[in-house]
Each structure stands twice: as C-alpha cells, then as structure tokens.
Backbone as ProteinMPNN parsed JSONL, in Angstrom:
{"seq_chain_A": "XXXXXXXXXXXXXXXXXXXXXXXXXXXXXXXXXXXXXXXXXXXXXXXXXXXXXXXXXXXXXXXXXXXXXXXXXXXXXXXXXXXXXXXXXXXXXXXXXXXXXXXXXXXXXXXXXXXXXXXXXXXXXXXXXXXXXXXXXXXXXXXXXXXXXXXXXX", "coords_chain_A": {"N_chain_A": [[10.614, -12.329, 14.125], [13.097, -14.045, 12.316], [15.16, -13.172, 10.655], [16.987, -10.449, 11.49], [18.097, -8.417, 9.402], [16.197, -8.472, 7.773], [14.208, -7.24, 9.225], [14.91, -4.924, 10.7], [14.368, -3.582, 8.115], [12.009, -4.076, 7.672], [11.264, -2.446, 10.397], [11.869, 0.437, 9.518], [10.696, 0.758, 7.259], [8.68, 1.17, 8.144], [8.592, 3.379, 9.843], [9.319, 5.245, 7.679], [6.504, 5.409, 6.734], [4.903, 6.121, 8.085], [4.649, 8.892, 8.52], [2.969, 9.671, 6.622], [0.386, 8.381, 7.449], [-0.825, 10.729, 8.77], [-1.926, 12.081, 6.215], [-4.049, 10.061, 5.171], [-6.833, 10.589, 5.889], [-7.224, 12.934, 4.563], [-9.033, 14.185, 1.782], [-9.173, 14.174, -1.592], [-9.739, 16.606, -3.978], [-12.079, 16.57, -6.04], [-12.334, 17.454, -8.682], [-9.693, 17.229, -9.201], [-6.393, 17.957, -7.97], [-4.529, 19.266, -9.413], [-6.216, 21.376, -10.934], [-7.663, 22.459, -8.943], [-5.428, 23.688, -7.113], [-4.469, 25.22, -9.364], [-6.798, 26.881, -9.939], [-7.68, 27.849, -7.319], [-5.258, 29.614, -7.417], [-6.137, 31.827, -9.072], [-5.363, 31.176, -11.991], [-4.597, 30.903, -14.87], [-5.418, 28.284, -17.436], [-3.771, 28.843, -19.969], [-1.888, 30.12, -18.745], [-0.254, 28.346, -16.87], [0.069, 26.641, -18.555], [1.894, 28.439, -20.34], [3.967, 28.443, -18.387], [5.311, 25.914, -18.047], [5.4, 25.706, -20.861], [3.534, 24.636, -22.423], [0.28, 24.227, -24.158], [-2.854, 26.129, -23.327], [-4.846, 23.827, -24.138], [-3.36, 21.341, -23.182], [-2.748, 21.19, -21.147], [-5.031, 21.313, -19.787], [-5.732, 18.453, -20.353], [-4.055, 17.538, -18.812], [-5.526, 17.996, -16.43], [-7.376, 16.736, -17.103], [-6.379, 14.078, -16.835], [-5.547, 13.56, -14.52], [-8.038, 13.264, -13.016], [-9.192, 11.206, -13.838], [-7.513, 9.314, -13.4], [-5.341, 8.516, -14.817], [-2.692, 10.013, -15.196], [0.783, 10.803, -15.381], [3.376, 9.935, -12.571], [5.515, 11.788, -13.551], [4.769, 13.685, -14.516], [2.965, 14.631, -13.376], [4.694, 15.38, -11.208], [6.088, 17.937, -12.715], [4.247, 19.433, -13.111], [3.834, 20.159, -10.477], [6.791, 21.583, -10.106], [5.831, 23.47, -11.495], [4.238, 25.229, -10.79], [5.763, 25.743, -8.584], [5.841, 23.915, -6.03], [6.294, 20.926, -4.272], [6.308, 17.786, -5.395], [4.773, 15.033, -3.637], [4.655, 11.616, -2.783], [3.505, 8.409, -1.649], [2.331, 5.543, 0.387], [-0.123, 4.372, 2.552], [-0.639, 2.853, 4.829], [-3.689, 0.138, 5.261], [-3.163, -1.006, 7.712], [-2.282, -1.487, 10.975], [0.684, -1.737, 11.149], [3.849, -2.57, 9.099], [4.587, -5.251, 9.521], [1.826, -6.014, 11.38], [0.286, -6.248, 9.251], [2.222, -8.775, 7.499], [1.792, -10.695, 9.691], [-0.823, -11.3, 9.462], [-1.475, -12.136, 6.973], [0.464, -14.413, 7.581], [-0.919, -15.611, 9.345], [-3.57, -16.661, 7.538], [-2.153, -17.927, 5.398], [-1.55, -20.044, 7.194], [-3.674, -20.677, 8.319], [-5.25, -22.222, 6.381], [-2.897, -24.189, 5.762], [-3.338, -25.697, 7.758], [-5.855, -26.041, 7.678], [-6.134, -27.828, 5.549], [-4.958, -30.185, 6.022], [-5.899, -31.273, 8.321], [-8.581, -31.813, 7.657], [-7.674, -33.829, 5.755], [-7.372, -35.491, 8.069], [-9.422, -35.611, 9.114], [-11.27, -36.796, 7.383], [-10.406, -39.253, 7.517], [-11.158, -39.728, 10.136], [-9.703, -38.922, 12.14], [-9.679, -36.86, 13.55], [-8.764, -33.42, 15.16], [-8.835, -31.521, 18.509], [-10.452, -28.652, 18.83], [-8.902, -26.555, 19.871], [-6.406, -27.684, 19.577], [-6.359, -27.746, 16.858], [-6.041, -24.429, 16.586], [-4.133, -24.33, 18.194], [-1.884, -25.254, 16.618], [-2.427, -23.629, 14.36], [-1.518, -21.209, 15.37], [1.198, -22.031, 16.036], [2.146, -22.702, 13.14], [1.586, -19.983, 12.238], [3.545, -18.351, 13.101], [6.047, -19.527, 12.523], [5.901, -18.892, 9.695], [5.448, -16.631, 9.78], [8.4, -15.453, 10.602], [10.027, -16.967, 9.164], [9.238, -15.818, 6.582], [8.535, -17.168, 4.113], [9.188, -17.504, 0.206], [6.858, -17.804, -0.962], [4.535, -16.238, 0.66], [3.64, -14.646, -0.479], [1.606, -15.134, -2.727]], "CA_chain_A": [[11.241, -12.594, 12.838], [14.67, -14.376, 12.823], [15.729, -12.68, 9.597], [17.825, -9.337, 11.444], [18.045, -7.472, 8.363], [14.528, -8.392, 7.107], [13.439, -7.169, 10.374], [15.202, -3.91, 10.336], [13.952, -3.189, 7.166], [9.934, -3.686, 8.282], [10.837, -1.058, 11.108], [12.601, 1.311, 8.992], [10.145, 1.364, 6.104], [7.347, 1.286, 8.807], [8.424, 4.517, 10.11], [8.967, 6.199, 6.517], [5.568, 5.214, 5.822], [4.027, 6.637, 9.199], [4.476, 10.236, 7.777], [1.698, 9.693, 5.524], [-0.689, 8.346, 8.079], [-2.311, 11.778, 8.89], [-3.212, 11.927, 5.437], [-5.27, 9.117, 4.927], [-8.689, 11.406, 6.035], [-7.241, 14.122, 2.952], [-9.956, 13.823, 0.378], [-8.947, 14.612, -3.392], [-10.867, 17.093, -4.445], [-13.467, 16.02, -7.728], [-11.247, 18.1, -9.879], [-8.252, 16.997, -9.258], [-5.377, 19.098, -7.146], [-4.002, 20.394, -10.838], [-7.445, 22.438, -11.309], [-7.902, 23.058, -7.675], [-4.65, 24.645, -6.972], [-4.282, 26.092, -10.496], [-7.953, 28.065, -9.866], [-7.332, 28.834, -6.136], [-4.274, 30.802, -7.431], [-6.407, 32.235, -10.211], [-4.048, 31.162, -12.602], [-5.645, 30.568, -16.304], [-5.179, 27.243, -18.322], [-2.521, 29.527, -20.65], [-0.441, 30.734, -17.826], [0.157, 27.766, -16.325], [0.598, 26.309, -19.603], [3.276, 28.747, -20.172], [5.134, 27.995, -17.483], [5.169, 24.156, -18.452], [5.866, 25.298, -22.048], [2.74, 23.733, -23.175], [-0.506, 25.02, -24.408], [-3.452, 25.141, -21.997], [-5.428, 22.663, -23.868], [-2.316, 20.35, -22.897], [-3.067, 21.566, -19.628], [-6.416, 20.784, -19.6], [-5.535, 17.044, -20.599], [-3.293, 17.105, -17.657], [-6.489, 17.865, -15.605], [-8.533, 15.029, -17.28], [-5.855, 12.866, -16.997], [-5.353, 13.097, -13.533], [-9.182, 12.828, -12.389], [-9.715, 9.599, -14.803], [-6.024, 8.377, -13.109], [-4.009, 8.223, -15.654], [-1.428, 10.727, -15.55], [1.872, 9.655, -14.724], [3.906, 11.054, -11.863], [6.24, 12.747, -13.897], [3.684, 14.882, -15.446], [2.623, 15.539, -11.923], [6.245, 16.235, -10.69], [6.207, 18.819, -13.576], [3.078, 20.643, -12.561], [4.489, 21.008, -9.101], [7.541, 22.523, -10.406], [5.781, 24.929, -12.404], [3.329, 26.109, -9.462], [6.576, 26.125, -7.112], [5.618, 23.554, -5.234], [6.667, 19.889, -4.417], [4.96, 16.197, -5.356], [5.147, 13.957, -2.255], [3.739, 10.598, -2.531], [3.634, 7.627, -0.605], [1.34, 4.836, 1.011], [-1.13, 4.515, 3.978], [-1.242, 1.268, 5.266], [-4.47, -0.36, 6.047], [-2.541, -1.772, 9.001], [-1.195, -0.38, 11.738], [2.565, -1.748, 10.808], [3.794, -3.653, 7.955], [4.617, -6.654, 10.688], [1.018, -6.548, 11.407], [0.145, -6.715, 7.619], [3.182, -9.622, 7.463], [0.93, -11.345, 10.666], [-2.723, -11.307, 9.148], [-0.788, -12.75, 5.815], [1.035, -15.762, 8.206], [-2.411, -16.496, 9.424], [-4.398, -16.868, 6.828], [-1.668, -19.122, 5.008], [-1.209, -21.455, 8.144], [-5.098, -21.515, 8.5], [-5.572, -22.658, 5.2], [-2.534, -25.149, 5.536], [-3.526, -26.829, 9.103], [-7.32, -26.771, 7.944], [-6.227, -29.052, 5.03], [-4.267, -31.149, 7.236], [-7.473, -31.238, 9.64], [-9.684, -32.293, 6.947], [-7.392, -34.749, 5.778], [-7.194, -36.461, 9.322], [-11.225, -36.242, 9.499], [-11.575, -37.988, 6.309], [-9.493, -40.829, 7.624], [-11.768, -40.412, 11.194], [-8.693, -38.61, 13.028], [-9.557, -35.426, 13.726], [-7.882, -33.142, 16.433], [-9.867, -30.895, 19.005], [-10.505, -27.076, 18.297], [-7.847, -26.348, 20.806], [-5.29, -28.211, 18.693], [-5.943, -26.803, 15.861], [-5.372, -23.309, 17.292], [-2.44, -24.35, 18.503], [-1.289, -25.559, 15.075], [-2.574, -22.233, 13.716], [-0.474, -19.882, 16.006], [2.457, -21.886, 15.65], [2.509, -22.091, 11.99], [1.885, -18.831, 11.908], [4.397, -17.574, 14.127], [6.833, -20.264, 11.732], [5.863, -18.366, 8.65], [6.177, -14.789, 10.056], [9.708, -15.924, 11.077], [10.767, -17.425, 7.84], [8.553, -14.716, 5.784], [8.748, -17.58, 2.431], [8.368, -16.813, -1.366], [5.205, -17.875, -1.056], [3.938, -15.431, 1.331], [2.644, -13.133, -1.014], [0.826, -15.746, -3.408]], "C_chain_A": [[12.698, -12.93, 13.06], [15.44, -13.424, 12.282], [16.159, -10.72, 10.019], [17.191, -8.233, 10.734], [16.506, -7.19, 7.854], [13.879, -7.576, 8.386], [13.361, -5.557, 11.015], [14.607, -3.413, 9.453], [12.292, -3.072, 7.053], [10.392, -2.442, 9.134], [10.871, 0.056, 10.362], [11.596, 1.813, 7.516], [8.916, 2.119, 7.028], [8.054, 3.18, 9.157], [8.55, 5.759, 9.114], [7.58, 6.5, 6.483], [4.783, 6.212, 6.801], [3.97, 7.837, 9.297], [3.364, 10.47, 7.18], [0.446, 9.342, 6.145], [-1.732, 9.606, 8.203], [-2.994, 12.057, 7.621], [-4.446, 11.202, 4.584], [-6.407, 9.713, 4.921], [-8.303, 12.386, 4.718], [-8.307, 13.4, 1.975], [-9.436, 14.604, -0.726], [-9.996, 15.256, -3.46], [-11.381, 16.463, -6.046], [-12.518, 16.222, -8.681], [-10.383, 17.65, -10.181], [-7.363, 18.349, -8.359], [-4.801, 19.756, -8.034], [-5.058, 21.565, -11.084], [-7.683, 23.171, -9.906], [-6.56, 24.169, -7.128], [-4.366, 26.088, -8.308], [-5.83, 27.243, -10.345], [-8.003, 28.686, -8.179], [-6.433, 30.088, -6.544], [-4.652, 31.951, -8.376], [-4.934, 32.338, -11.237], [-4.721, 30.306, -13.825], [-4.911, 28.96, -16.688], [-3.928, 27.649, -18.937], [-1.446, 29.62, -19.579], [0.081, 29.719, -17.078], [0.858, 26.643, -17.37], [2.181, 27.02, -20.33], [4.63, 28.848, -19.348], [5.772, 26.991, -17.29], [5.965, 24.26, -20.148], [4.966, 24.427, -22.713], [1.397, 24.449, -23.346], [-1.383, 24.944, -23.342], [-4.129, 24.13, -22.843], [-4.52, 21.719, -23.778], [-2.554, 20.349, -21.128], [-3.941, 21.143, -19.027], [-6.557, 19.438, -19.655], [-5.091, 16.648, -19.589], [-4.362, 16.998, -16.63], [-7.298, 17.187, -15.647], [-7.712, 13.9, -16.491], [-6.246, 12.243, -15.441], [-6.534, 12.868, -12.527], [-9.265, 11.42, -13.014], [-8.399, 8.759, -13.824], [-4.74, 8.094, -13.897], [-2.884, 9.08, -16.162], [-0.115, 10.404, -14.836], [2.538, 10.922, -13.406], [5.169, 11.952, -12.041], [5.125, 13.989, -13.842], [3.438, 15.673, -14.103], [3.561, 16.897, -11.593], [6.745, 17.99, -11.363], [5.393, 20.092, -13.193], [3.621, 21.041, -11.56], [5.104, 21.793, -9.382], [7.026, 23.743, -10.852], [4.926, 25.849, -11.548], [4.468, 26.068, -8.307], [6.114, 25.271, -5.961], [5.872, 22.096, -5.297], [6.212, 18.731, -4.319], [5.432, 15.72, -4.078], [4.122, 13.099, -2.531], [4.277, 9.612, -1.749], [2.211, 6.355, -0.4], [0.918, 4.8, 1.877], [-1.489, 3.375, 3.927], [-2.425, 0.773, 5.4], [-4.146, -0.895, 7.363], [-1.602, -1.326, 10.025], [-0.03, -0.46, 11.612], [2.259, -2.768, 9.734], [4.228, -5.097, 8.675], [2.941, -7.048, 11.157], [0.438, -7.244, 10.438], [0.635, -8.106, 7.309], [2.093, -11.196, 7.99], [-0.219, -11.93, 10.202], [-2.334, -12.374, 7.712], [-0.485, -14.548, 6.263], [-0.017, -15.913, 8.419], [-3.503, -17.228, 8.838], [-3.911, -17.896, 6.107], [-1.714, -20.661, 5.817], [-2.975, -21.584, 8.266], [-5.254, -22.251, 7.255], [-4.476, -24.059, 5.076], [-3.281, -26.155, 6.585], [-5.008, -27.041, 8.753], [-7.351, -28.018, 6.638], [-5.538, -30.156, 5.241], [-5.44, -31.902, 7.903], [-8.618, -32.415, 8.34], [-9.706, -33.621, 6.084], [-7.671, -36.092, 6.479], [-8.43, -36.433, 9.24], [-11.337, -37.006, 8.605], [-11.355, -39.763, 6.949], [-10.293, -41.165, 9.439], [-10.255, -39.747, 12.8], [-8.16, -36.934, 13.409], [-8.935, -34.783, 15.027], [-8.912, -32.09, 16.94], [-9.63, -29.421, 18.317], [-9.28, -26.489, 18.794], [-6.416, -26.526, 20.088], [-4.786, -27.735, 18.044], [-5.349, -25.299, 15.827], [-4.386, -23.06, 17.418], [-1.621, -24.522, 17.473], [-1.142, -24.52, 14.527], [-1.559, -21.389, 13.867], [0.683, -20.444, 15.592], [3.007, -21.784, 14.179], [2.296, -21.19, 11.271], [3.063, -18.104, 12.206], [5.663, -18.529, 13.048], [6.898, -19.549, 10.482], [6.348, -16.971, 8.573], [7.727, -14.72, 10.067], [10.586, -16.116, 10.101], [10.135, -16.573, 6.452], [9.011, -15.705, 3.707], [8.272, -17.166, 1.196], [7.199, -17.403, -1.332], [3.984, -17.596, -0.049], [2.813, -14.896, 0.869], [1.605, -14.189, -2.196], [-0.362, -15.857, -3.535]], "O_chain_A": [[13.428, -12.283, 13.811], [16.271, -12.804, 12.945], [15.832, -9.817, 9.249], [16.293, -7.454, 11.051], [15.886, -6.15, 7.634], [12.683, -7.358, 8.194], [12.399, -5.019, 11.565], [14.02, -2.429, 9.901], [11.592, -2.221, 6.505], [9.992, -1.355, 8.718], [9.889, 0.791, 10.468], [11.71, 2.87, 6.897], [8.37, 3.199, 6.8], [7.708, 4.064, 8.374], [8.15, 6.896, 9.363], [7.248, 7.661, 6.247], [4.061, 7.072, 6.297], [3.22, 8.217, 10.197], [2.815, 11.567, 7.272], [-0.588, 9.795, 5.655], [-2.928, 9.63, 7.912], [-4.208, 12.253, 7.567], [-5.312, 11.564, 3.787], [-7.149, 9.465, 3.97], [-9.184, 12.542, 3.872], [-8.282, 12.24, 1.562], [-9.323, 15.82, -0.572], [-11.095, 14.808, -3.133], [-10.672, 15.971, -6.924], [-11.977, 15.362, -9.376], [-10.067, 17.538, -11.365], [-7.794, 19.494, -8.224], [-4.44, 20.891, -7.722], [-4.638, 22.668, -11.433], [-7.871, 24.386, -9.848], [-6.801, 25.331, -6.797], [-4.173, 27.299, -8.204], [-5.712, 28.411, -10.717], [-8.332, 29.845, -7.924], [-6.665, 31.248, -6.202], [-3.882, 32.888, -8.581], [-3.964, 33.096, -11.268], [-5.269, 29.213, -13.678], [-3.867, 28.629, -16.124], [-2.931, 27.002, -18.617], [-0.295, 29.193, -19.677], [1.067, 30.102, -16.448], [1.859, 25.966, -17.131], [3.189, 26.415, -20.695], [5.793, 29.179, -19.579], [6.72, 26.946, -16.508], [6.741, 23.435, -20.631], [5.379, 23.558, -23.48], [1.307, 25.423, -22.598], [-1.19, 24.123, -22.445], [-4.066, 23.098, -22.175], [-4.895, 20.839, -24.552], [-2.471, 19.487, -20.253], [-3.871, 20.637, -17.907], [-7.521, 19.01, -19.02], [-5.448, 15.549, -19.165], [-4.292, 16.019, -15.886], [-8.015, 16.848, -14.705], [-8.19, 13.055, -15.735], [-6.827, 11.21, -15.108], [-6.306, 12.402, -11.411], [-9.462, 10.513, -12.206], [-8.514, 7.547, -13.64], [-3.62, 7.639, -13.66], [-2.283, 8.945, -17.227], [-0.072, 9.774, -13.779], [2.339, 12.131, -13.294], [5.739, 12.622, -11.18], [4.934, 14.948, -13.095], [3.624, 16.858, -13.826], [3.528, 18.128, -11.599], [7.409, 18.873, -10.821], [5.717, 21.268, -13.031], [3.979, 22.218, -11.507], [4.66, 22.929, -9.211], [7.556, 24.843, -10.692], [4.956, 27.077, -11.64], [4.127, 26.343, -7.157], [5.977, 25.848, -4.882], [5.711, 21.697, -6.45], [5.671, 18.415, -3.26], [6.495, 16.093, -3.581], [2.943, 13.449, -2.574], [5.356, 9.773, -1.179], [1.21, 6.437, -1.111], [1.682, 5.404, 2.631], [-2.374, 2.857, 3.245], [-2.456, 1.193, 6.556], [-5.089, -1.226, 8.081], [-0.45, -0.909, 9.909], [0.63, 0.546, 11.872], [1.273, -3.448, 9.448], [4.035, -6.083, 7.964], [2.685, -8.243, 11.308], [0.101, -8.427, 10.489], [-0.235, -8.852, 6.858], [1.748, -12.186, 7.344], [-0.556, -13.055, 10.569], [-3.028, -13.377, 7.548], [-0.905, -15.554, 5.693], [-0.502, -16.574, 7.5], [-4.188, -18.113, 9.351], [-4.665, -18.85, 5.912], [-1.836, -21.814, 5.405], [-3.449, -22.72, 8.292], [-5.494, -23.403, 7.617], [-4.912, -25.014, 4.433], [-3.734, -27.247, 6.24], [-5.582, -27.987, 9.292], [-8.202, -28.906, 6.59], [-5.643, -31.104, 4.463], [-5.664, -33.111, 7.85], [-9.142, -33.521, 8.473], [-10.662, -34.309, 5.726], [-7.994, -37.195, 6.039], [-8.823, -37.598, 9.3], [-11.551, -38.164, 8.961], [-11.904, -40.859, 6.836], [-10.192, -42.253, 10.005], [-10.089, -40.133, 13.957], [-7.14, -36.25, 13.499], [-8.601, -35.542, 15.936], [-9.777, -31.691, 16.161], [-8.789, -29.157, 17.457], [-8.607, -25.871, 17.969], [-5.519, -25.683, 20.056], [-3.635, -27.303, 17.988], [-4.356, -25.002, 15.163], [-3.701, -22.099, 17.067], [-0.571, -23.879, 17.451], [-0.032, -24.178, 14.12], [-0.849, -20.892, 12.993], [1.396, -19.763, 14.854], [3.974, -21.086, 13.873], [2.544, -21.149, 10.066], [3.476, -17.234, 11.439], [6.471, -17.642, 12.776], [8.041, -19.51, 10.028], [7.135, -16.362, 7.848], [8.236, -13.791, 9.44], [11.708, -15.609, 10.059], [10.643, -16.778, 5.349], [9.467, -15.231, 2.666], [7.199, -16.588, 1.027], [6.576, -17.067, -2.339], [2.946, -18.236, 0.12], [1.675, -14.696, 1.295], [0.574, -13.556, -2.424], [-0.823, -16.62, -4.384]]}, "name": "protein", "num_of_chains": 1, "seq": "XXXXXXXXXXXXXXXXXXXXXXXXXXXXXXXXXXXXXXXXXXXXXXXXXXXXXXXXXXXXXXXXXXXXXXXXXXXXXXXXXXXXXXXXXXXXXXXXXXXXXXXXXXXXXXXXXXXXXXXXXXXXXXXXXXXXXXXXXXXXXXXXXXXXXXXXXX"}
C-alpha cells in the first residue's frame, strides 16, 4: 500500500481487532447473556429491575429485546452497570487481517475489470492467453490494493 497513513491505520486497527479473535467460538446463549447472567446470580426480574430503576417487566423486555436483536447498546451498557460488570464489543474478522480482507476485495474488482477487457478483445477475435490474463489480474490487483479507490467498497 503506498498510502503510509492508510497503511498504519490497517495495522493498528488490525491489532485492536485481534483481541476479539478468541471469541469468535463464544456461543450466545438462547436466552440471551441478560437472563443468563441475571439467573446464574439468582437475581429476580424485580431486583435487577431495581437496580436499573425500572420494573422487572421492563426487564423482561430487555431480555426479549436482546434475543430478537433489537436492543440497543446503551440499554446493554446499562445492564452491565447494574450487574457490576462491563459491555465490551467489537468485531471478528472473517479474515485473517483487514489487508487480507482489502486483497480478496482488489481481486475480485480487477477480475471483473480485466475479464471485461478480455471479452471485449475476444469479441473483436483478440484474445490474450490465460497466463496474460493472470498477469493482468495480479497487477491490477496489486494497483488497486495500493491506491485502495472510492470504489473499493461498491
């Protein structure tokens, strides 16, 4: 990547992010982690509700919400507080770095440009060997990774 700063800024997130790798295998429990921690601690709907300042069936909403998905991460942030304990979120790559991610991205654009290039030149009877193309591939991949354009992510 030419782009320094841009380049810095892939390592630097990459290794925030690589914290969170081990828990990719964590499974969510069914419940949700609001019902699961709140009944490990035996700790009623009410009492956790009063510690929130909210009733439990408010409580109980909080535990729909957040199996269905839709509770926000305040609400979360809130629950933590009130069980003494702290949200942490984050992402888990599919990819071993966000430069590989970046990579698989440049490829797929430059295949898609050089094969309508390619298909052009066959039309017209002027096609290039497999080899060629390849070569076309890598480099305008390796051109795209480099220059990472707004129309990367498209």
């Amino acid at each position: 990547m030419k782009n320094t700063k841009q380049y810095l800024l892939i390592n630097q997130t990459d290794k925030k992010l690589a914290g969170f790798r081990l828990l990719q295998s964590v499974v969510i429990p069914s419940k949700g982690w609001v019902h699961t921690l709140r009944t490990a601690l035996k700790m009623s709907l009410r009492q956790l509700g009063n510690k929130m300042d909210f009733s439990a069936q408010n409580i109980n909403q909080i535990e729909e919400r957040e199996v269905n998905g839709t509770l926000s991460l305040n609400s979360l942030q809130e629950v933590a507080k009130a069980l003494d304990m702290q949200l942490v979120y984050g992402f888990v790559s599919k990819h071993e770095s966000l430069e590989q991610m970046i990579e698989k991205r440049a490829k797929e654009l430059a295949t898609e440009i050089v094969m309508r290039t390619h298909n052009s030149m066959a039309l017209e009877n002027q096609q290039n060997s497999k080899e060629r193309i390849e070569q076309a591939i890598a480099q305008k991949t390796a051109e795209i990774k480099n220059e990472m354009p707004k129309y990367l992510w498209d």
